Amino acid sequence: MSKGYQLDIENEHVAKFFESKNFAFLATVNKDGSPQVTPVWIDLVKNNDEDSIILVNTAKGRLKHKNVSRDPRVSISMIDSETNPYSMITIKGKVIEQTTEGANLHIDDLAKRYLGTDTYPAHSADSERIILKIEPQQIFYIPPRYSQYLKKT
Amino acid sequence: MSKGYQLDIENEHVAKFFESKNFAFLATVNKDGSPQVTPVWIDLVKNNDEDSIILVNTAKGRLKHKNVSRDPRVSISMIDSETNPYSMITIKGKVIEQTTEGANLHIDDLAKRYLGTDTYPAHSADSERIILKIEPQQIFYIPPRYSQYLKKT
């Protein structure tokens, strides 16, 4: 890894990643112990007005949902795709709760941020949305790099 | 997962992801069985003029290098960040070989593509580059989606 820093979830450099349209890449572990990674929309909220937690909204029964139900440990990677893709955070975390309550409204909120539309375009009667609440345990941050090259490309 | 297709590594839709400046998100498994994910530059080449394999260039002793040396199974996720970030591929694969031969030249090649510079700016006497050769075993592709919303945001 390049030069980076351990930061707290409340740090402004971390918050910036959650305010943009950056995707998060969520890694989980499959039943056979092999890794799995998938892009997700992501959210950072106060849990019960206290600790900051990360929310991922998925559909019940999808691979990542099955995986975290078996082993709650996750790894999350985000790059600052809008400003400097060489600035990044990696988060080690754990799914501490799953809930379907408010999950449909929450995916609409995410669609608003990521797509600029009031309603998530892929609501389906065949799938039930579920929120994964992730406790961030360790956050590694790499500040912007290679800015001089990005202008040229 | 959304509607997608199993494709061959030789498919033109897959090739497109490797020709751009898209980062790949490489997931591996840590010693304690937890997942790890990190952004990497990525390459698709013919191995011995035969099978297409994926190359990742890292430094010896980094976490992902240690991880694949213990358990060669990897998962790779890429989004088409330049054209439609909702088009994506997920690749299940296995590190079949590691080599330091040509690894310094290879990272220069990648720097040329990703940064537009002839020489990798972070060469260091303290670290030895190593190429991970990954055999792609399963490729899942999701075509472009949500194009109508992307214009608005």
PDB file of C-alpha atoms in Angstrom:
ATOM      1  CA  MET A   1       0.000   0.000   0.000  1.00  0.00           C
ATOM      2  CA  SER A   2       1.104   3.549  -0.615  1.00  0.00           C
ATOM      3  CA  LYS A   3       1.554   6.144   2.073  1.00  0.00           C
ATOM      4  CA  GLY A   4      -1.671   6.498   3.938  1.00  0.00           C
ATOM      5  CA  TYR A   5      -3.233   7.093   7.290  1.00  0.00           C
ATOM      6  CA  GLN A   6      -5.588   5.424   9.720  1.00  0.00           C
ATOM      7  CA  LEU A   7      -8.541   7.763  10.149  1.00  0.00           C
ATOM      8  CA  ASP A   8     -11.693   7.848  12.193  1.00  0.00           C
ATOM      9  CA  ILE A   9     -15.041   7.453  10.440  1.00  0.00           C
ATOM     10  CA  GLU A  10     -15.947  11.008  11.534  1.00  0.00           C
ATOM     11  CA  ASN A  11     -12.929  12.497   9.732  1.00  0.00           C
ATOM     12  CA  GLU A  12     -13.773  15.036   7.031  1.00  0.00           C
ATOM     13  CA  HIS A  13     -11.611  13.217   4.455  1.00  0.00           C
ATOM     14  CA  VAL A  14     -13.666  10.089   4.997  1.00  0.00           C
ATOM     15  CA  ALA A  15     -17.006  11.908   4.934  1.00  0.00           C
ATOM     16  CA  LYS A  16     -16.189  13.336   1.508  1.00  0.00           C
ATOM     17  CA  PHE A  17     -16.268   9.849  -0.046  1.00  0.00           C
ATOM     18  CA  PHE A  18     -19.813   9.296   1.151  1.00  0.00           C
ATOM     19  CA  GLU A  19     -21.180  12.586  -0.103  1.00  0.00           C
ATOM     20  CA  SER A  20     -20.360  12.047  -3.752  1.00  0.00           C
ATOM     21  CA  LYS A  21     -21.547   9.563  -6.357  1.00  0.00           C
ATOM     22  CA  ASN A  22     -18.606   7.241  -5.702  1.00  0.00           C
ATOM     23  CA  PHE A  23     -19.520   3.587  -5.731  1.00  0.00           C
ATOM     24  CA  ALA A  24     -18.222   1.382  -2.957  1.00  0.00           C
ATOM     25  CA  PHE A  25     -16.749  -2.038  -3.704  1.00  0.00           C
ATOM     26  CA  LEU A  26     -17.971  -4.441  -1.069  1.00  0.00           C
ATOM     27  CA  ALA A  27     -16.040  -7.639  -0.475  1.00  0.00           C
ATOM     28  CA  THR A  28     -17.537 -10.592   1.358  1.00  0.00           C
ATOM     29  CA  VAL A  29     -16.581 -14.245   1.738  1.00  0.00           C
ATOM     30  CA  ASN A  30     -18.391 -17.029  -0.109  1.00  0.00           C
ATOM     31  CA  LYS A  31     -19.470 -20.294   1.470  1.00  0.00           C
ATOM     32  CA  ASP A  32     -16.376 -22.043   0.097  1.00  0.00           C
ATOM     33  CA  GLY A  33     -14.092 -19.405   1.632  1.00  0.00           C
ATOM     34  CA  SER A  34     -13.325 -17.650  -1.660  1.00  0.00           C
ATOM     35  CA  PRO A  35     -13.692 -13.863  -1.903  1.00  0.00           C
ATOM     36  CA  GLN A  36     -16.527 -11.987  -3.649  1.00  0.00           C
ATOM     37  CA  VAL A  37     -16.638  -8.307  -4.583  1.00  0.00           C
ATOM     38  CA  THR A  38     -19.436  -6.209  -5.989  1.00  0.00           C
ATOM     39  CA  PRO A  39     -20.097  -2.480  -6.549  1.00  0.00           C
ATOM     40  CA  VAL A  40     -22.773  -0.958  -4.305  1.00  0.00           C
ATOM     41  CA  TRP A  41     -24.347   2.370  -3.479  1.00  0.00           C
ATOM     42  CA  ILE A  42     -23.331   3.406  -0.007  1.00  0.00           C
ATOM     43  CA  ASP A  43     -24.440   5.642   2.821  1.00  0.00           C
ATOM     44  CA  LEU A  44     -22.994   6.938   6.085  1.00  0.00           C
ATOM     45  CA  VAL A  45     -25.489   7.713   8.863  1.00  0.00           C
ATOM     46  CA  LYS A  46     -25.758   8.155  12.606  1.00  0.00           C
ATOM     47  CA  ASN A  47     -27.135   4.997  14.219  1.00  0.00           C
ATOM     48  CA  ASN A  48     -29.633   5.933  16.919  1.00  0.00           C
ATOM     49  CA  ASP A  49     -28.131   9.452  16.844  1.00  0.00           C
ATOM     50  CA  GLU A  50     -24.860   8.036  18.131  1.00  0.00           C
ATOM     51  CA  ASP A  51     -22.215   6.129  16.234  1.00  0.00           C
ATOM     52  CA  SER A  52     -21.611   6.601  12.528  1.00  0.00           C
ATOM     53  CA  ILE A  53     -22.401   3.448  10.601  1.00  0.00           C
ATOM     54  CA  ILE A  54     -22.325   2.489   6.953  1.00  0.00           C
ATOM     55  CA  LEU A  55     -25.470   1.364   5.142  1.00  0.00           C
ATOM     56  CA  VAL A  56     -25.650  -0.867   2.100  1.00  0.00           C
ATOM     57  CA  ASN A  57     -29.042  -1.602   0.559  1.00  0.00           C
ATOM     58  CA  THR A  58     -29.438  -4.925  -1.196  1.00  0.00           C
ATOM     59  CA  ALA A  59     -32.153  -7.450  -1.997  1.00  0.00           C
ATOM     60  CA  LYS A  60     -32.814 -10.435   0.211  1.00  0.00           C
ATOM     61  CA  GLY A  61     -31.211 -13.616  -1.051  1.00  0.00           C
ATOM     62  CA  ARG A  62     -28.514 -12.033  -3.193  1.00  0.00           C
ATOM     63  CA  LEU A  63     -25.026 -13.458  -2.895  1.00  0.00           C
ATOM     64  CA  LYS A  64     -23.693 -10.633  -0.716  1.00  0.00           C
ATOM     65  CA  HIS A  65     -26.702 -10.928   1.583  1.00  0.00           C
ATOM     66  CA  LYS A  66     -26.199 -14.670   1.951  1.00  0.00           C
ATOM     67  CA  ASN A  67     -22.492 -14.158   2.539  1.00  0.00           C
ATOM     68  CA  VAL A  68     -22.788 -11.560   5.306  1.00  0.00           C
ATOM     69  CA  SER A  69     -25.539 -13.602   6.964  1.00  0.00           C
ATOM     70  CA  ARG A  70     -22.997 -16.422   7.306  1.00  0.00           C
ATOM     71  CA  ASP A  71     -19.873 -14.296   7.960  1.00  0.00           C
ATOM     72  CA  PRO A  72     -20.506 -10.607   8.794  1.00  0.00           C
ATOM     73  CA  ARG A  73     -16.945  -9.460   8.035  1.00  0.00           C
ATOM     74  CA  VAL A  74     -16.635  -7.115   5.065  1.00  0.00           C
ATOM     75  CA  SER A  75     -14.025  -4.985   3.345  1.00  0.00           C
ATOM     76  CA  ILE A  76     -14.987  -1.829   1.474  1.00  0.00           C
ATOM     77  CA  SER A  77     -12.928   0.078  -1.072  1.00  0.00           C
ATOM     78  CA  MET A  78     -13.746   3.471  -2.552  1.00  0.00           C
ATOM     79  CA  ILE A  79     -11.815   5.760  -4.856  1.00  0.00           C
ATOM     80  CA  ASP A  80     -12.502   9.462  -5.268  1.00  0.00           C
ATOM     81  CA  SER A  81     -13.579   8.996  -8.868  1.00  0.00           C
ATOM     82  CA  GLU A  82     -14.751  12.559  -9.366  1.00  0.00           C
ATOM     83  CA  THR A  83     -11.704  14.479  -8.137  1.00  0.00           C
ATOM     84  CA  ASN A  84      -8.658  12.193  -7.889  1.00  0.00           C
ATOM     85  CA  PRO A  85      -9.089   8.436  -8.351  1.00  0.00           C
ATOM     86  CA  TYR A  86      -5.750   7.847  -6.634  1.00  0.00           C
ATOM     87  CA  SER A  87      -7.198   9.098  -3.368  1.00  0.00           C
ATOM     88  CA  MET A  88      -8.930   6.177  -1.708  1.00  0.00           C
ATOM     89  CA  ILE A  89     -10.275   4.656   1.463  1.00  0.00           C
ATOM     90  CA  THR A  90     -10.376   1.035   2.551  1.00  0.00           C
ATOM     91  CA  ILE A  91     -12.693   0.106   5.388  1.00  0.00           C
ATOM     92  CA  LYS A  92     -12.666  -3.064   7.421  1.00  0.00           C
ATOM     93  CA  GLY A  93     -16.066  -3.614   8.985  1.00  0.00           C
ATOM     94  CA  LYS A  94     -18.725  -5.947  10.236  1.00  0.00           C
ATOM     95  CA  VAL A  95     -22.444  -6.235   9.516  1.00  0.00           C
ATOM     96  CA  ILE A  96     -23.983  -5.702  12.946  1.00  0.00           C
ATOM     97  CA  GLU A  97     -27.664  -5.633  11.926  1.00  0.00           C
ATOM     98  CA  GLN A  98     -29.948  -6.309   8.974  1.00  0.00           C
ATOM     99  CA  THR A  99     -33.370  -4.725   8.576  1.00  0.00           C
ATOM    100  CA  THR A 100     -36.113  -4.534   5.969  1.00  0.00           C
ATOM    101  CA  GLU A 101     -37.703  -1.611   7.849  1.00  0.00           C
ATOM    102  CA  GLY A 102     -37.433   1.533   5.778  1.00  0.00           C
ATOM    103  CA  ALA A 103     -35.385  -0.288   3.152  1.00  0.00           C
ATOM    104  CA  ASN A 104     -37.610   0.735   0.226  1.00  0.00           C
ATOM    105  CA  LEU A 105     -37.476   4.390   1.228  1.00  0.00           C
ATOM    106  CA  HIS A 106     -33.735   4.126   1.760  1.00  0.00           C
ATOM    107  CA  ILE A 107     -33.072   2.807  -1.753  1.00  0.00           C
ATOM    108  CA  ASP A 108     -35.160   5.727  -3.070  1.00  0.00           C
ATOM    109  CA  ASP A 109     -32.895   8.102  -1.120  1.00  0.00           C
ATOM    110  CA  LEU A 110     -29.833   6.477  -2.658  1.00  0.00           C
ATOM    111  CA  ALA A 111     -31.378   6.681  -6.149  1.00  0.00           C
ATOM    112  CA  LYS A 112     -31.912  10.389  -5.531  1.00  0.00           C
ATOM    113  CA  ARG A 113     -28.239  10.872  -4.767  1.00  0.00           C
ATOM    114  CA  TYR A 114     -26.756   8.554  -7.371  1.00  0.00           C
ATOM    115  CA  LEU A 115     -29.239   8.906 -10.231  1.00  0.00           C
ATOM    116  CA  GLY A 116     -31.008  12.180  -9.475  1.00  0.00           C
ATOM    117  CA  THR A 117     -34.431  10.507  -9.579  1.00  0.00           C
ATOM    118  CA  ASP A 118     -37.008  10.409  -6.767  1.00  0.00           C
ATOM    119  CA  THR A 119     -37.773   6.709  -7.032  1.00  0.00           C
ATOM    120  CA  TYR A 120     -35.405   3.787  -7.435  1.00  0.00           C
ATOM    121  CA  PRO A 121     -36.049   2.618 -11.019  1.00  0.00           C
ATOM    122  CA  ALA A 122     -35.618  -1.085 -10.274  1.00  0.00           C
ATOM    123  CA  HIS A 123     -38.198  -1.695  -7.535  1.00  0.00           C
ATOM    124  CA  SER A 124     -39.572  -5.180  -8.027  1.00  0.00           C
ATOM    125  CA  ALA A 125     -42.384  -7.156  -6.425  1.00  0.00           C
ATOM    126  CA  ASP A 126     -40.120 -10.187  -6.713  1.00  0.00           C
ATOM    127  CA  SER A 127     -37.451  -8.918  -4.383  1.00  0.00           C
ATOM    128  CA  GLU A 128     -37.476  -7.527  -0.883  1.00  0.00           C
ATOM    129  CA  ARG A 129     -34.989  -4.765  -0.059  1.00  0.00           C
ATOM    130  CA  ILE A 130     -32.857  -5.093   3.021  1.00  0.00           C
ATOM    131  CA  ILE A 131     -30.465  -2.667   4.721  1.00  0.00           C
ATOM    132  CA  LEU A 132     -27.109  -3.994   5.925  1.00  0.00           C
ATOM    133  CA  LYS A 133     -25.778  -1.912   8.821  1.00  0.00           C
ATOM    134  CA  ILE A 134     -21.992  -2.019   8.857  1.00  0.00           C
ATOM    135  CA  GLU A 135     -19.874  -1.009  11.799  1.00  0.00           C
ATOM    136  CA  PRO A 136     -16.613   0.507  10.503  1.00  0.00           C
ATOM    137  CA  GLN A 137     -13.718  -0.942  12.483  1.00  0.00           C
ATOM    138  CA  GLN A 138     -10.649   0.316  10.660  1.00  0.00           C
ATOM    139  CA  ILE A 139     -10.294   2.988   8.004  1.00  0.00           C
ATOM    140  CA  PHE A 140      -7.231   3.493   5.850  1.00  0.00           C
ATOM    141  CA  TYR A 141      -7.000   6.665   3.772  1.00  0.00           C
ATOM    142  CA  ILE A 142      -4.656   7.609   0.939  1.00  0.00           C
ATOM    143  CA  PRO A 143      -4.632  11.326   0.046  1.00  0.00           C
ATOM    144  CA  PRO A 144      -4.727  12.532  -3.580  1.00  0.00           C
ATOM    145  CA  ARG A 145      -1.733  11.477  -5.687  1.00  0.00           C
ATOM    146  CA  TYR A 146      -0.489  11.853  -9.259  1.00  0.00           C
ATOM    147  CA  SER A 147      -2.455  15.074  -9.819  1.00  0.00           C
ATOM    148  CA  GLN A 148       0.147  16.297 -12.303  1.00  0.00           C
ATOM    149  CA  TYR A 149      -0.494  13.294 -14.574  1.00  0.00           C
ATOM    150  CA  LEU A 150      -4.261  13.399 -14.392  1.00  0.00           C
ATOM    151  CA  LYS A 151      -4.374  16.710 -16.209  1.00  0.00           C
ATOM    152  CA  LYS A 152      -2.431  15.276 -19.120  1.00  0.00           C
ATOM    153  CA  THR A 153      -4.571  12.218 -19.717  1.00  0.00           C
TER     154      THR A 153
ATOM    155  CA  MET B   1     -27.583  -9.079  -8.990  1.00  0.00           C
ATOM    156  CA  SER B   2     -29.259  -7.367 -11.888  1.00  0.00           C
ATOM    157  CA  LYS B   3     -29.839  -8.939 -15.275  1.00  0.00           C
ATOM    158  CA  GLY B   4     -26.545 -10.014 -16.680  1.00  0.00           C
ATOM    159  CA  TYR B   5     -24.755 -12.605 -18.704  1.00  0.00           C
ATOM    160  CA  GLN B   6     -21.956 -15.102 -18.381  1.00  0.00           C
ATOM    161  CA  LEU B   7     -19.369 -14.156 -20.971  1.00  0.00           C
ATOM    162  CA  ASP B   8     -16.074 -15.511 -22.190  1.00  0.00           C
ATOM    163  CA  ILE B   9     -12.878 -13.554 -21.491  1.00  0.00           C
ATOM    164  CA  GLU B  10     -12.451 -13.088 -25.255  1.00  0.00           C
ATOM    165  CA  ASN B  11     -15.816 -11.337 -25.597  1.00  0.00           C
ATOM    166  CA  GLU B  12     -15.646  -7.777 -26.949  1.00  0.00           C
ATOM    167  CA  HIS B  13     -17.771  -6.445 -24.053  1.00  0.00           C
ATOM    168  CA  VAL B  14     -15.200  -7.804 -21.629  1.00  0.00           C
ATOM    169  CA  ALA B  15     -12.201  -6.535 -23.616  1.00  0.00           C
ATOM    170  CA  LYS B  16     -13.582  -2.995 -23.479  1.00  0.00           C
ATOM    171  CA  PHE B  17     -13.124  -2.877 -19.691  1.00  0.00           C
ATOM    172  CA  PHE B  18      -9.434  -3.636 -20.034  1.00  0.00           C
ATOM    173  CA  GLU B  19      -8.726  -1.024 -22.682  1.00  0.00           C
ATOM    174  CA  SER B  20      -9.803   1.981 -20.664  1.00  0.00           C
ATOM    175  CA  LYS B  21      -8.503   3.601 -17.493  1.00  0.00           C
ATOM    176  CA  ASN B  22     -10.978   1.680 -15.335  1.00  0.00           C
ATOM    177  CA  PHE B  23      -9.530   0.486 -12.067  1.00  0.00           C
ATOM    178  CA  ALA B  24     -10.196  -3.075 -11.002  1.00  0.00           C
ATOM    179  CA  PHE B  25     -11.193  -3.891  -7.451  1.00  0.00           C
ATOM    180  CA  LEU B  26      -9.364  -7.021  -6.416  1.00  0.00           C
ATOM    181  CA  ALA B  27     -10.713  -9.065  -3.516  1.00  0.00           C
ATOM    182  CA  THR B  28      -8.593 -11.614  -1.683  1.00  0.00           C
ATOM    183  CA  VAL B  29      -8.934 -13.477   1.600  1.00  0.00           C
ATOM    184  CA  ASN B  30      -6.912 -12.553   4.689  1.00  0.00           C
ATOM    185  CA  LYS B  31      -5.190 -15.065   6.946  1.00  0.00           C
ATOM    186  CA  ASP B  32      -8.101 -14.915   9.417  1.00  0.00           C
ATOM    187  CA  GLY B  33     -10.592 -15.686   6.623  1.00  0.00           C
ATOM    188  CA  SER B  34     -11.942 -12.132   6.389  1.00  0.00           C
ATOM    189  CA  PRO B  35     -12.195 -10.439   2.978  1.00  0.00           C
ATOM    190  CA  GLN B  36      -9.885  -7.716   1.652  1.00  0.00           C
ATOM    191  CA  VAL B  37     -10.430  -5.460  -1.361  1.00  0.00           C
ATOM    192  CA  THR B  38      -8.138  -2.958  -3.018  1.00  0.00           C
ATOM    193  CA  PRO B  39      -8.117  -0.945  -6.268  1.00  0.00           C
ATOM    194  CA  VAL B  40      -5.511  -2.025  -8.811  1.00  0.00           C
ATOM    195  CA  TRP B  41      -4.377  -1.293 -12.345  1.00  0.00           C
ATOM    196  CA  ILE B  42      -5.175  -4.245 -14.549  1.00  0.00           C
ATOM    197  CA  ASP B  43      -4.146  -5.814 -17.801  1.00  0.00           C
ATOM    198  CA  LEU B  44      -5.421  -8.525 -20.133  1.00  0.00           C
ATOM    199  CA  VAL B  45      -2.812 -10.384 -22.178  1.00  0.00           C
ATOM    200  CA  LYS B  46      -2.220 -13.609 -24.057  1.00  0.00           C
ATOM    201  CA  ASN B  47      -0.237 -16.044 -21.937  1.00  0.00           C
ATOM    202  CA  ASN B  48       2.372 -17.803 -24.100  1.00  0.00           C
ATOM    203  CA  ASP B  49       0.341 -16.655 -27.133  1.00  0.00           C
ATOM    204  CA  GLU B  50      -2.521 -18.866 -26.019  1.00  0.00           C
ATOM    205  CA  ASP B  51      -5.037 -18.238 -23.260  1.00  0.00           C
ATOM    206  CA  SER B  52      -6.074 -14.758 -22.199  1.00  0.00           C
ATOM    207  CA  ILE B  53      -5.025 -14.069 -18.648  1.00  0.00           C
ATOM    208  CA  ILE B  54      -5.318 -11.095 -16.331  1.00  0.00           C
ATOM    209  CA  LEU B  55      -2.241  -9.367 -14.926  1.00  0.00           C
ATOM    210  CA  VAL B  56      -2.037  -7.405 -11.702  1.00  0.00           C
ATOM    211  CA  ASN B  57       1.251  -5.739 -10.770  1.00  0.00           C
ATOM    212  CA  THR B  58       1.959  -5.309  -7.081  1.00  0.00           C
ATOM    213  CA  ALA B  59       4.934  -5.105  -4.728  1.00  0.00           C
ATOM    214  CA  LYS B  60       6.275  -8.141  -2.922  1.00  0.00           C
ATOM    215  CA  GLY B  61       5.041  -8.421   0.622  1.00  0.00           C
ATOM    216  CA  ARG B  62       1.938  -6.277   0.301  1.00  0.00           C
ATOM    217  CA  LEU B  63      -1.227  -7.638   1.844  1.00  0.00           C
ATOM    218  CA  LYS B  64      -2.740  -8.779  -1.450  1.00  0.00           C
ATOM    219  CA  HIS B  65       0.496 -10.521  -2.396  1.00  0.00           C
ATOM    220  CA  LYS B  66       0.613 -12.332   0.937  1.00  0.00           C
ATOM    221  CA  ASN B  67      -3.052 -13.244   0.611  1.00  0.00           C
ATOM    222  CA  VAL B  68      -2.870 -14.773  -2.869  1.00  0.00           C
ATOM    223  CA  SER B  69       0.318 -16.619  -1.936  1.00  0.00           C
ATOM    224  CA  ARG B  70      -1.712 -18.374   0.772  1.00  0.00           C
ATOM    225  CA  ASP B  71      -5.040 -18.662  -1.114  1.00  0.00           C
ATOM    226  CA  PRO B  72      -4.906 -17.961  -4.881  1.00  0.00           C
ATOM    227  CA  ARG B  73      -8.657 -17.388  -5.265  1.00  0.00           C
ATOM    228  CA  VAL B  74      -9.632 -13.834  -6.218  1.00  0.00           C
ATOM    229  CA  SER B  75     -12.693 -11.873  -7.230  1.00  0.00           C
ATOM    230  CA  ILE B  76     -12.417  -8.831  -9.487  1.00  0.00           C
ATOM    231  CA  SER B  77     -15.002  -6.116 -10.015  1.00  0.00           C
ATOM    232  CA  MET B  78     -14.882  -3.366 -12.628  1.00  0.00           C
ATOM    233  CA  ILE B  79     -17.352  -0.692 -13.618  1.00  0.00           C
ATOM    234  CA  ASP B  80     -17.294   1.177 -16.899  1.00  0.00           C
ATOM    235  CA  SER B  81     -16.534   4.460 -15.165  1.00  0.00           C
ATOM    236  CA  GLU B  82     -15.962   6.420 -18.353  1.00  0.00           C
ATOM    237  CA  THR B  83     -19.128   5.554 -20.269  1.00  0.00           C
ATOM    238  CA  ASN B  84     -21.748   4.011 -17.988  1.00  0.00           C
ATOM    239  CA  PRO B  85     -20.793   3.091 -14.401  1.00  0.00           C
ATOM    240  CA  TYR B  86     -23.822   0.797 -14.200  1.00  0.00           C
ATOM    241  CA  SER B  87     -22.258  -1.499 -16.767  1.00  0.00           C
ATOM    242  CA  MET B  88     -19.939  -3.846 -14.947  1.00  0.00           C
ATOM    243  CA  ILE B  89     -18.063  -7.116 -14.931  1.00  0.00           C
ATOM    244  CA  THR B  90     -17.294  -9.455 -12.056  1.00  0.00           C
ATOM    245  CA  ILE B  91     -14.576 -12.035 -12.553  1.00  0.00           C
ATOM    246  CA  LYS B  92     -13.911 -15.078 -10.451  1.00  0.00           C
ATOM    247  CA  GLY B  93     -10.337 -16.198 -10.901  1.00  0.00           C
ATOM    248  CA  LYS B  94      -7.239 -17.801  -9.535  1.00  0.00           C
ATOM    249  CA  VAL B  95      -3.608 -16.682  -9.360  1.00  0.00           C
ATOM    250  CA  ILE B  96      -1.815 -19.369 -11.342  1.00  0.00           C
ATOM    251  CA  GLU B  97       1.669 -17.836 -11.403  1.00  0.00           C
ATOM    252  CA  GLN B  98       3.735 -15.070  -9.868  1.00  0.00           C
ATOM    253  CA  THR B  99       6.806 -13.570 -11.489  1.00  0.00           C
ATOM    254  CA  THR B 100       9.215 -10.705 -10.921  1.00  0.00           C
ATOM    255  CA  GLU B 101      10.498 -11.073 -14.499  1.00  0.00           C
ATOM    256  CA  GLY B 102       9.544  -8.019 -16.522  1.00  0.00           C
ATOM    257  CA  ALA B 103       7.557  -6.627 -13.618  1.00  0.00           C
ATOM    258  CA  ASN B 104       9.292  -3.228 -13.636  1.00  0.00           C
ATOM    259  CA  LEU B 105       8.694  -2.801 -17.350  1.00  0.00           C
ATOM    260  CA  HIS B 106       5.112  -3.962 -16.939  1.00  0.00           C
ATOM    261  CA  ILE B 107       4.308  -1.341 -14.286  1.00  0.00           C
ATOM    262  CA  ASP B 108       5.769   1.277 -16.658  1.00  0.00           C
ATOM    263  CA  ASP B 109       3.380   0.037 -19.352  1.00  0.00           C
ATOM    264  CA  LEU B 110       0.470   0.362 -16.968  1.00  0.00           C
ATOM    265  CA  ALA B 111       1.599   3.856 -15.937  1.00  0.00           C
ATOM    266  CA  LYS B 112       1.612   4.777 -19.618  1.00  0.00           C
ATOM    267  CA  ARG B 113      -1.990   3.693 -20.002  1.00  0.00           C
ATOM    268  CA  TYR B 114      -3.365   4.964 -16.691  1.00  0.00           C
ATOM    269  CA  LEU B 115      -1.268   8.109 -16.145  1.00  0.00           C
ATOM    270  CA  GLY B 116       0.040   8.931 -19.599  1.00  0.00           C
ATOM    271  CA  THR B 117       3.642   8.901 -18.415  1.00  0.00           C
ATOM    272  CA  ASP B 118       6.491   6.693 -19.672  1.00  0.00           C
ATOM    273  CA  THR B 119       7.780   5.674 -16.263  1.00  0.00           C
ATOM    274  CA  TYR B 120       5.885   4.577 -13.198  1.00  0.00           C
ATOM    275  CA  PRO B 121       6.326   7.511 -10.782  1.00  0.00           C
ATOM    276  CA  ALA B 122       6.518   5.361  -7.649  1.00  0.00           C
ATOM    277  CA  HIS B 123       9.428   3.044  -8.444  1.00  0.00           C
ATOM    278  CA  SER B 124      11.269   2.407  -5.200  1.00  0.00           C
ATOM    279  CA  ALA B 125      14.486   0.644  -4.304  1.00  0.00           C
ATOM    280  CA  ASP B 126      12.701  -0.585  -1.192  1.00  0.00           C
ATOM    281  CA  SER B 127      10.119  -2.658  -2.997  1.00  0.00           C
ATOM    282  CA  GLU B 128      10.288  -5.337  -5.649  1.00  0.00           C
ATOM    283  CA  ARG B 129       7.514  -5.430  -8.231  1.00  0.00           C
ATOM    284  CA  ILE B 130       5.779  -8.717  -8.934  1.00  0.00           C
ATOM    285  CA  ILE B 131       3.234  -9.725 -11.562  1.00  0.00           C
ATOM    286  CA  LEU B 132       0.271 -11.843 -10.493  1.00  0.00           C
ATOM    287  CA  LYS B 133      -1.059 -13.922 -13.385  1.00  0.00           C
ATOM    288  CA  ILE B 134      -4.748 -14.579 -12.909  1.00  0.00           C
ATOM    289  CA  GLU B 135      -6.694 -17.218 -14.778  1.00  0.00           C
ATOM    290  CA  PRO B 136     -10.261 -15.962 -15.312  1.00  0.00           C
ATOM    291  CA  GLN B 137     -12.678 -18.758 -14.471  1.00  0.00           C
ATOM    292  CA  GLN B 138     -16.084 -17.113 -14.582  1.00  0.00           C
ATOM    293  CA  ILE B 139     -17.116 -13.723 -15.954  1.00  0.00           C
ATOM    294  CA  PHE B 140     -20.417 -12.038 -15.252  1.00  0.00           C
ATOM    295  CA  TYR B 141     -21.351  -8.977 -17.326  1.00  0.00           C
ATOM    296  CA  ILE B 142     -24.091  -6.406 -16.831  1.00  0.00           C
ATOM    297  CA  PRO B 143     -24.767  -4.201 -19.883  1.00  0.00           C
ATOM    298  CA  PRO B 144     -25.248  -0.413 -19.583  1.00  0.00           C
ATOM    299  CA  ARG B 145     -28.237   0.665 -17.466  1.00  0.00           C
ATOM    300  CA  TYR B 146     -29.879   3.893 -16.281  1.00  0.00           C
ATOM    301  CA  SER B 147     -28.497   5.908 -19.198  1.00  0.00           C
ATOM    302  CA  GLN B 148     -31.493   8.239 -19.077  1.00  0.00           C
ATOM    303  CA  TYR B 149     -30.632   9.294 -15.523  1.00  0.00           C
ATOM    304  CA  LEU B 150     -26.922   9.745 -16.081  1.00  0.00           C
ATOM    305  CA  LYS B 151     -27.505  12.669 -18.410  1.00  0.00           C
ATOM    306  CA  LYS B 152     -29.425  14.531 -15.724  1.00  0.00           C
ATOM    307  CA  THR B 153     -26.940  14.223 -12.894  1.00  0.00           C
TER     308      THR B 153
END
